[in-house]
PDB file of C-alpha atoms in Angstrom:
ATOM      1  CA  MET A  28     182.252  12.507 -58.823  1.00 69.00           C
ATOM      2  CA  GLU A  29     185.127  12.200 -56.416  1.00 88.00           C
ATOM      3  CA  LEU A  30     187.328  15.183 -55.653  1.00 88.00           C
ATOM      4  CA  THR A  31     190.413  13.212 -56.695  1.00 90.00           C
ATOM      5  CA  GLU A  32     188.924  12.695 -60.151  1.00 88.00           C
ATOM      6  CA  ALA A  33     188.182  16.407 -60.524  1.00 88.00           C
ATOM      7  CA  ILE A  34     191.715  17.329 -59.474  1.00 90.00           C
ATOM      8  CA  ARG A  35     193.303  14.929 -61.951  1.00 89.00           C
ATOM      9  CA  LYS A  36     190.973  15.442 -64.917  1.00 89.00           C
ATOM     10  CA  ARG A  37     190.218  19.180 -64.849  1.00 92.00           C
ATOM     11  CA  ARG A  38     191.998  20.991 -67.680  1.00 93.00           C
ATOM     12  CA  SER A  39     192.239  24.539 -68.981  1.00 94.00           C
ATOM     13  CA  VAL A  40     189.660  24.789 -71.757  1.00 96.00           C
ATOM     14  CA  ARG A  41     190.197  27.299 -74.541  1.00 95.00           C
ATOM     15  CA  LYS A  42     187.278  26.501 -76.860  1.00 96.00           C
ATOM     16  CA  TYR A  43     183.632  26.511 -75.750  1.00 97.00           C
ATOM     17  CA  ARG A  44     180.298  25.453 -77.229  1.00 97.00           C
ATOM     18  CA  ASP A  45     177.701  28.101 -77.952  1.00 95.00           C
ATOM     19  CA  GLU A  46     175.558  27.034 -75.004  1.00 97.00           C
ATOM     20  CA  ALA A  47     174.523  29.192 -72.060  1.00 97.00           C
ATOM     21  CA  VAL A  48     175.467  28.267 -68.516  1.00 98.00           C
ATOM     22  CA  PRO A  49     172.269  28.116 -66.424  1.00 98.00           C
ATOM     23  CA  ALA A  50     172.026  31.038 -63.998  1.00 98.00           C
ATOM     24  CA  GLU A  51     171.510  28.723 -61.027  1.00 98.00           C
ATOM     25  CA  VAL A  52     174.696  26.803 -61.870  1.00 98.00           C
ATOM     26  CA  LEU A  53     176.695  30.033 -62.171  1.00 98.00           C
ATOM     27  CA  GLU A  54     175.311  31.233 -58.838  1.00 98.00           C
ATOM     28  CA  GLU A  55     176.227  27.919 -57.209  1.00 98.00           C
ATOM     29  CA  LEU A  56     179.798  28.122 -58.522  1.00 98.00           C
ATOM     30  CA  LEU A  57     180.233  31.665 -57.254  1.00 98.00           C
ATOM     31  CA  ASN A  58     178.768  30.646 -53.899  1.00 98.00           C
ATOM     32  CA  LEU A  59     181.096  27.635 -53.637  1.00 98.00           C
ATOM     33  CA  ALA A  60     184.102  29.806 -54.507  1.00 98.00           C
ATOM     34  CA  CYS A  61     183.277  31.892 -51.440  1.00 98.00           C
ATOM     35  CA  TRP A  62     183.692  28.821 -49.218  1.00 98.00           C
ATOM     36  CA  ALA A  63     187.437  28.641 -49.900  1.00 98.00           C
ATOM     37  CA  PRO A  64     189.837  29.086 -46.988  1.00 98.00           C
ATOM     38  CA  SER A  65     191.194  32.599 -46.543  1.00 98.00           C
ATOM     39  CA  ALA A  66     193.793  34.313 -44.403  1.00 97.00           C
ATOM     40  CA  GLU A  67     192.285  35.762 -41.239  1.00 96.00           C
ATOM     41  CA  ASN A  68     188.896  34.669 -42.658  1.00 97.00           C
ATOM     42  CA  GLU A  69     188.998  37.917 -44.625  1.00 97.00           C
ATOM     43  CA  GLN A  70     187.306  36.338 -47.686  1.00 98.00           C
ATOM     44  CA  PRO A  71     189.091  38.960 -49.820  1.00 98.00           C
ATOM     45  CA  TRP A  72     187.592  38.056 -53.216  1.00 98.00           C
ATOM     46  CA  TYR A  73     185.007  39.841 -55.331  1.00 98.00           C
ATOM     47  CA  TYR A  74     183.598  38.282 -58.509  1.00 98.00           C
ATOM     48  CA  VAL A  75     182.005  39.992 -61.511  1.00 98.00           C
ATOM     49  CA  ALA A  76     180.435  37.466 -63.901  1.00 98.00           C
ATOM     50  CA  LEU A  77     179.881  38.730 -67.438  1.00 98.00           C
ATOM     51  CA  THR A  78     177.176  36.772 -69.247  1.00 98.00           C
ATOM     52  CA  SER A  79     175.482  39.117 -71.727  1.00 97.00           C
ATOM     53  CA  ALA A  80     176.698  39.197 -75.312  1.00 96.00           C
ATOM     54  CA  GLU A  81     177.184  42.962 -75.012  1.00 97.00           C
ATOM     55  CA  ALA A  82     179.304  42.716 -71.851  1.00 97.00           C
ATOM     56  CA  LEU A  83     181.440  39.948 -73.350  1.00 98.00           C
ATOM     57  CA  ARG A  84     181.964  41.925 -76.592  1.00 97.00           C
ATOM     58  CA  GLU A  85     183.040  44.933 -74.538  1.00 97.00           C
ATOM     59  CA  LEU A  86     185.554  42.837 -72.619  1.00 98.00           C
ATOM     60  CA  GLN A  87     186.839  41.363 -75.879  1.00 97.00           C
ATOM     61  CA  GLU A  88     187.630  44.889 -77.097  1.00 96.00           C
ATOM     62  CA  THR A  89     190.139  45.198 -74.246  1.00 96.00           C
ATOM     63  CA  MET A  90     191.328  41.628 -74.708  1.00 97.00           C
ATOM     64  CA  LYS A  91     192.314  42.432 -78.322  1.00 96.00           C
ATOM     65  CA  PHE A  92     194.959  44.794 -76.919  1.00 95.00           C
ATOM     66  CA  VAL A  93     196.006  42.157 -74.387  1.00 96.00           C
ATOM     67  CA  ALA A  94     196.357  39.605 -77.201  1.00 95.00           C
ATOM     68  CA  ASP A  95     198.449  41.982 -79.317  1.00 95.00           C
ATOM     69  CA  ASP A  96     200.821  42.666 -76.417  1.00 94.00           C
ATOM     70  CA  MET A  97     200.960  38.965 -75.535  1.00 94.00           C
ATOM     71  CA  LYS A  98     201.787  38.069 -79.142  1.00 94.00           C
ATOM     72  CA  VAL A  99     204.962  40.164 -78.984  1.00 93.00           C
ATOM     73  CA  HIS A 100     205.962  38.451 -75.742  1.00 90.00           C
ATOM     74  CA  LEU A 101     205.158  34.940 -77.017  1.00 92.00           C
ATOM     75  CA  GLU A 102     207.001  35.436 -80.308  1.00 93.00           C
ATOM     76  CA  GLU A 103     210.139  36.203 -78.296  1.00 92.00           C
ATOM     77  CA  LEU A 104     209.545  33.311 -75.901  1.00 89.00           C
ATOM     78  CA  LEU A 105     208.487  30.717 -78.514  1.00 91.00           C
ATOM     79  CA  PRO A 106     210.110  31.741 -81.823  1.00 92.00           C
ATOM     80  CA  ARG A 107     209.813  28.230 -83.292  1.00 94.00           C
ATOM     81  CA  HIS A 108     206.178  27.718 -82.310  1.00 93.00           C
ATOM     82  CA  PRO A 109     204.067  30.176 -84.326  1.00 93.00           C
ATOM     83  CA  ARG A 110     201.027  27.872 -84.089  1.00 92.00           C
ATOM     84  CA  ILE A 111     201.018  28.085 -80.282  1.00 92.00           C
ATOM     85  CA  VAL A 112     201.438  31.862 -80.490  1.00 93.00           C
ATOM     86  CA  GLY A 113     198.480  32.078 -82.868  1.00 94.00           C
ATOM     87  CA  GLN A 114     196.253  29.794 -80.799  1.00 94.00           C
ATOM     88  CA  THR A 115     197.023  31.642 -77.589  1.00 94.00           C
ATOM     89  CA  THR A 116     196.419  35.102 -79.001  1.00 95.00           C
ATOM     90  CA  ASP A 117     193.209  33.969 -80.731  1.00 96.00           C
ATOM     91  CA  PHE A 118     191.969  32.572 -77.429  1.00 96.00           C
ATOM     92  CA  LEU A 119     192.726  35.846 -75.652  1.00 97.00           C
ATOM     93  CA  ARG A 120     190.971  37.913 -78.337  1.00 96.00           C
ATOM     94  CA  ARG A 121     187.778  35.846 -78.358  1.00 97.00           C
ATOM     95  CA  LEU A 122     188.026  34.249 -74.886  1.00 98.00           C
ATOM     96  CA  GLY A 123     187.442  30.938 -76.621  1.00 97.00           C
ATOM     97  CA  GLY A 124     183.825  31.854 -77.288  1.00 97.00           C
ATOM     98  CA  ALA A 125     183.039  31.318 -73.595  1.00 98.00           C
ATOM     99  CA  PRO A 126     179.482  32.313 -72.656  1.00 98.00           C
ATOM    100  CA  VAL A 127     180.726  33.525 -69.257  1.00 98.00           C
ATOM    101  CA  CYS A 128     183.841  35.388 -68.206  1.00 98.00           C
ATOM    102  CA  ILE A 129     184.396  35.997 -64.525  1.00 98.00           C
ATOM    103  CA  LEU A 130     186.602  38.859 -63.390  1.00 98.00           C
ATOM    104  CA  VAL A 131     188.171  38.280 -59.993  1.00 98.00           C
ATOM    105  CA  PHE A 132     189.100  41.240 -57.810  1.00 98.00           C
ATOM    106  CA  LEU A 133     190.439  41.823 -54.344  1.00 98.00           C
ATOM    107  CA  GLN A 134     187.768  43.368 -52.116  1.00 97.00           C
ATOM    108  CA  LYS A 135     190.038  46.321 -51.276  1.00 97.00           C
ATOM    109  CA  ASP A 136     193.655  47.420 -50.964  1.00 96.00           C
ATOM    110  CA  TYR A 137     195.188  45.162 -48.314  1.00 97.00           C
ATOM    111  CA  GLY A 138     198.527  46.978 -48.085  1.00 96.00           C
ATOM    112  CA  PRO A 139     201.190  44.767 -46.493  1.00 97.00           C
ATOM    113  CA  LEU A 140     198.769  41.796 -46.483  1.00 97.00           C
ATOM    114  CA  ARG A 141     198.331  41.910 -50.279  1.00 97.00           C
ATOM    115  CA  GLU A 142     200.350  38.768 -51.037  1.00 97.00           C
ATOM    116  CA  THR A 143     198.555  36.753 -48.365  1.00 97.00           C
ATOM    117  CA  MET A 144     195.178  37.915 -49.650  1.00 98.00           C
ATOM    118  CA  LEU A 145     196.180  37.028 -53.223  1.00 98.00           C
ATOM    119  CA  GLU A 146     196.857  33.483 -52.014  1.00 98.00           C
ATOM    120  CA  SER A 147     193.366  33.395 -50.519  1.00 98.00           C
ATOM    121  CA  VAL A 148     191.835  34.599 -53.792  1.00 98.00           C
ATOM    122  CA  ALA A 149     193.796  31.906 -55.649  1.00 98.00           C
ATOM    123  CA  ALA A 150     192.317  29.265 -53.323  1.00 98.00           C
ATOM    124  CA  SER A 151     188.864  30.637 -54.095  1.00 98.00           C
ATOM    125  CA  ILE A 152     189.475  30.461 -57.850  1.00 98.00           C
ATOM    126  CA  GLN A 153     190.720  26.872 -57.597  1.00 98.00           C
ATOM    127  CA  THR A 154     187.617  25.947 -55.602  1.00 97.00           C
ATOM    128  CA  MET A 155     185.446  27.396 -58.368  1.00 98.00           C
ATOM    129  CA  LEU A 156     187.388  25.603 -61.124  1.00 98.00           C
ATOM    130  CA  LEU A 157     186.916  22.225 -59.442  1.00 97.00           C
ATOM    131  CA  ALA A 158     183.222  22.882 -58.800  1.00 97.00           C
ATOM    132  CA  ALA A 159     182.777  23.876 -62.460  1.00 97.00           C
ATOM    133  CA  TYR A 160     184.366  20.618 -63.604  1.00 96.00           C
ATOM    134  CA  GLU A 161     181.907  18.688 -61.449  1.00 95.00           C
ATOM    135  CA  HIS A 162     179.101  20.386 -63.420  1.00 96.00           C
ATOM    136  CA  GLY A 163     180.633  19.376 -66.764  1.00 95.00           C
ATOM    137  CA  LEU A 164     181.904  22.894 -67.383  1.00 97.00           C
ATOM    138  CA  GLY A 165     185.288  23.939 -68.641  1.00 97.00           C
ATOM    139  CA  THR A 166     187.345  26.861 -67.363  1.00 98.00           C
ATOM    140  CA  CYS A 167     190.545  28.698 -68.086  1.00 97.00           C
ATOM    141  CA  TRP A 168     192.309  30.839 -65.494  1.00 98.00           C
ATOM    142  CA  ILE A 169     193.813  33.876 -67.282  1.00 97.00           C
ATOM    143  CA  ASN A 170     196.355  36.348 -65.924  1.00 96.00           C
ATOM    144  CA  ALA A 171     197.477  37.972 -69.186  1.00 95.00           C
ATOM    145  CA  ALA A 172     195.405  41.135 -68.687  1.00 96.00           C
ATOM    146  CA  THR A 173     196.858  41.801 -65.244  1.00 95.00           C
ATOM    147  CA  ASN A 174     200.391  40.772 -66.192  1.00 94.00           C
ATOM    148  CA  LEU A 175     200.364  43.148 -69.151  1.00 94.00           C
ATOM    149  CA  GLY A 176     198.999  46.165 -67.260  1.00 94.00           C
ATOM    150  CA  TYR A 177     195.313  46.156 -68.219  1.00 96.00           C
ATOM    151  CA  GLY A 178     194.036  45.414 -64.722  1.00 96.00           C
ATOM    152  CA  ALA A 179     193.467  49.037 -63.718  1.00 97.00           C
ATOM    153  CA  ALA A 180     191.300  49.780 -66.773  1.00 96.00           C
ATOM    154  CA  LEU A 181     189.211  46.650 -66.224  1.00 97.00           C
ATOM    155  CA  ARG A 182     188.848  47.473 -62.541  1.00 97.00           C
ATOM    156  CA  GLU A 183     187.694  50.996 -63.394  1.00 97.00           C
ATOM    157  CA  ARG A 184     185.083  49.599 -65.793  1.00 97.00           C
ATOM    158  CA  TYR A 185     183.730  46.669 -63.757  1.00 97.00           C
ATOM    159  CA  ALA A 186     184.493  47.220 -60.058  1.00 98.00           C
ATOM    160  CA  PRO A 187     185.774  50.746 -59.394  1.00 98.00           C
ATOM    161  CA  ASP A 188     184.972  50.558 -55.685  1.00 97.00           C
ATOM    162  CA  LYS A 189     186.931  47.301 -55.179  1.00 98.00           C
ATOM    163  CA  GLY A 190     190.611  46.418 -55.074  1.00 97.00           C
ATOM    164  CA  GLU A 191     192.838  45.332 -57.929  1.00 97.00           C
ATOM    165  CA  LEU A 192     191.906  42.858 -60.650  1.00 98.00           C
ATOM    166  CA  VAL A 193     193.558  39.513 -59.895  1.00 98.00           C
ATOM    167  CA  SER A 194     192.489  37.240 -62.775  1.00 98.00           C
ATOM    168  CA  LEU A 195     189.874  36.369 -65.348  1.00 98.00           C
ATOM    169  CA  VAL A 196     188.225  32.953 -65.644  1.00 98.00           C
ATOM    170  CA  THR A 197     186.411  31.796 -68.772  1.00 98.00           C
ATOM    171  CA  LEU A 198     183.535  29.399 -68.161  1.00 98.00           C
ATOM    172  CA  GLY A 199     181.334  27.280 -70.393  1.00 98.00           C
ATOM    173  CA  TYR A 200     180.675  23.869 -71.857  1.00 98.00           C
ATOM    174  CA  PRO A 201     183.880  22.703 -73.530  1.00 97.00           C
ATOM    175  CA  GLU A 202     183.960  22.138 -77.256  1.00 94.00           C
ATOM    176  CA  ARG A 203     187.092  20.126 -76.640  1.00 85.00           C
ATOM    177  CA  THR A 204     189.111  19.331 -73.564  1.00 80.00           C
ATOM    178  CA  PRO A 205     192.888  19.022 -73.829  1.00 82.00           C
ATOM    179  CA  ILE A 206     194.657  15.846 -72.824  1.00 84.00           C
ATOM    180  CA  ALA A 207     196.596  16.114 -69.599  1.00 81.00           C
ATOM    181  CA  ALA A 208     200.272  16.856 -69.912  1.00 84.00           C
ATOM    182  CA  GLY A 209     202.527  14.687 -67.806  1.00 86.00           C
ATOM    183  CA  ARG A 210     203.421  15.928 -64.363  1.00 88.00           C
ATOM    184  CA  LYS A 211     206.927  17.307 -63.899  1.00 92.00           C
ATOM    185  CA  PRO A 212     209.220  15.354 -61.580  1.00 91.00           C
ATOM    186  CA  ASP A 213     210.937  16.578 -58.434  1.00 92.00           C
ATOM    187  CA  ARG A 214     208.060  18.735 -57.208  1.00 91.00           C
ATOM    188  CA  TRP A 215     207.821  17.403 -53.636  1.00 91.00           C
ATOM    189  CA  VAL A 216     209.725  15.627 -50.892  1.00 91.00           C
ATOM    190  CA  ILE A 217     208.801  14.039 -47.586  1.00 95.00           C
ATOM    191  CA  LEU A 218     211.300  14.591 -44.791  1.00 94.00           C
TER     192      LEU A 218
END
């Protein structure tokens, strides 16, 4: 597969088949994510991959609170779209039935370099998403838990000796893959 194809066809998947991701594939994806460019070659990411049914159920207990808080926000934002609100909150509660959920942390507190290190972590996540697509896997990059203030609790549970939680990524074989939305105009210029 060409990189251009992966960039254009990769989508956020919110519904997964009940099929395990092979351990060697998961390890390869995490390894590839670590090859992303990073500011000052700091490689500021730290990944925790949850794969056991027990670990995923435990995470879902927290995600139920995230979903409830997100529902309030979405109902205000999208008052005429209750179906979207319902689909989004159901996804957050169950994580789409993904057999893997990866929590992405900063390695440590980077102080004034925090924003730059967050950009590096984002590059690492994108690298992993594209590599997952190449393996026929679907992903969804989730920031609801951190945006709604649940990052500290998840950090304390899964990586207390690391920096802040940046994002979650669901991973698995897609039950369905959404069709690409059109690209918005006026997003670049050449001078």
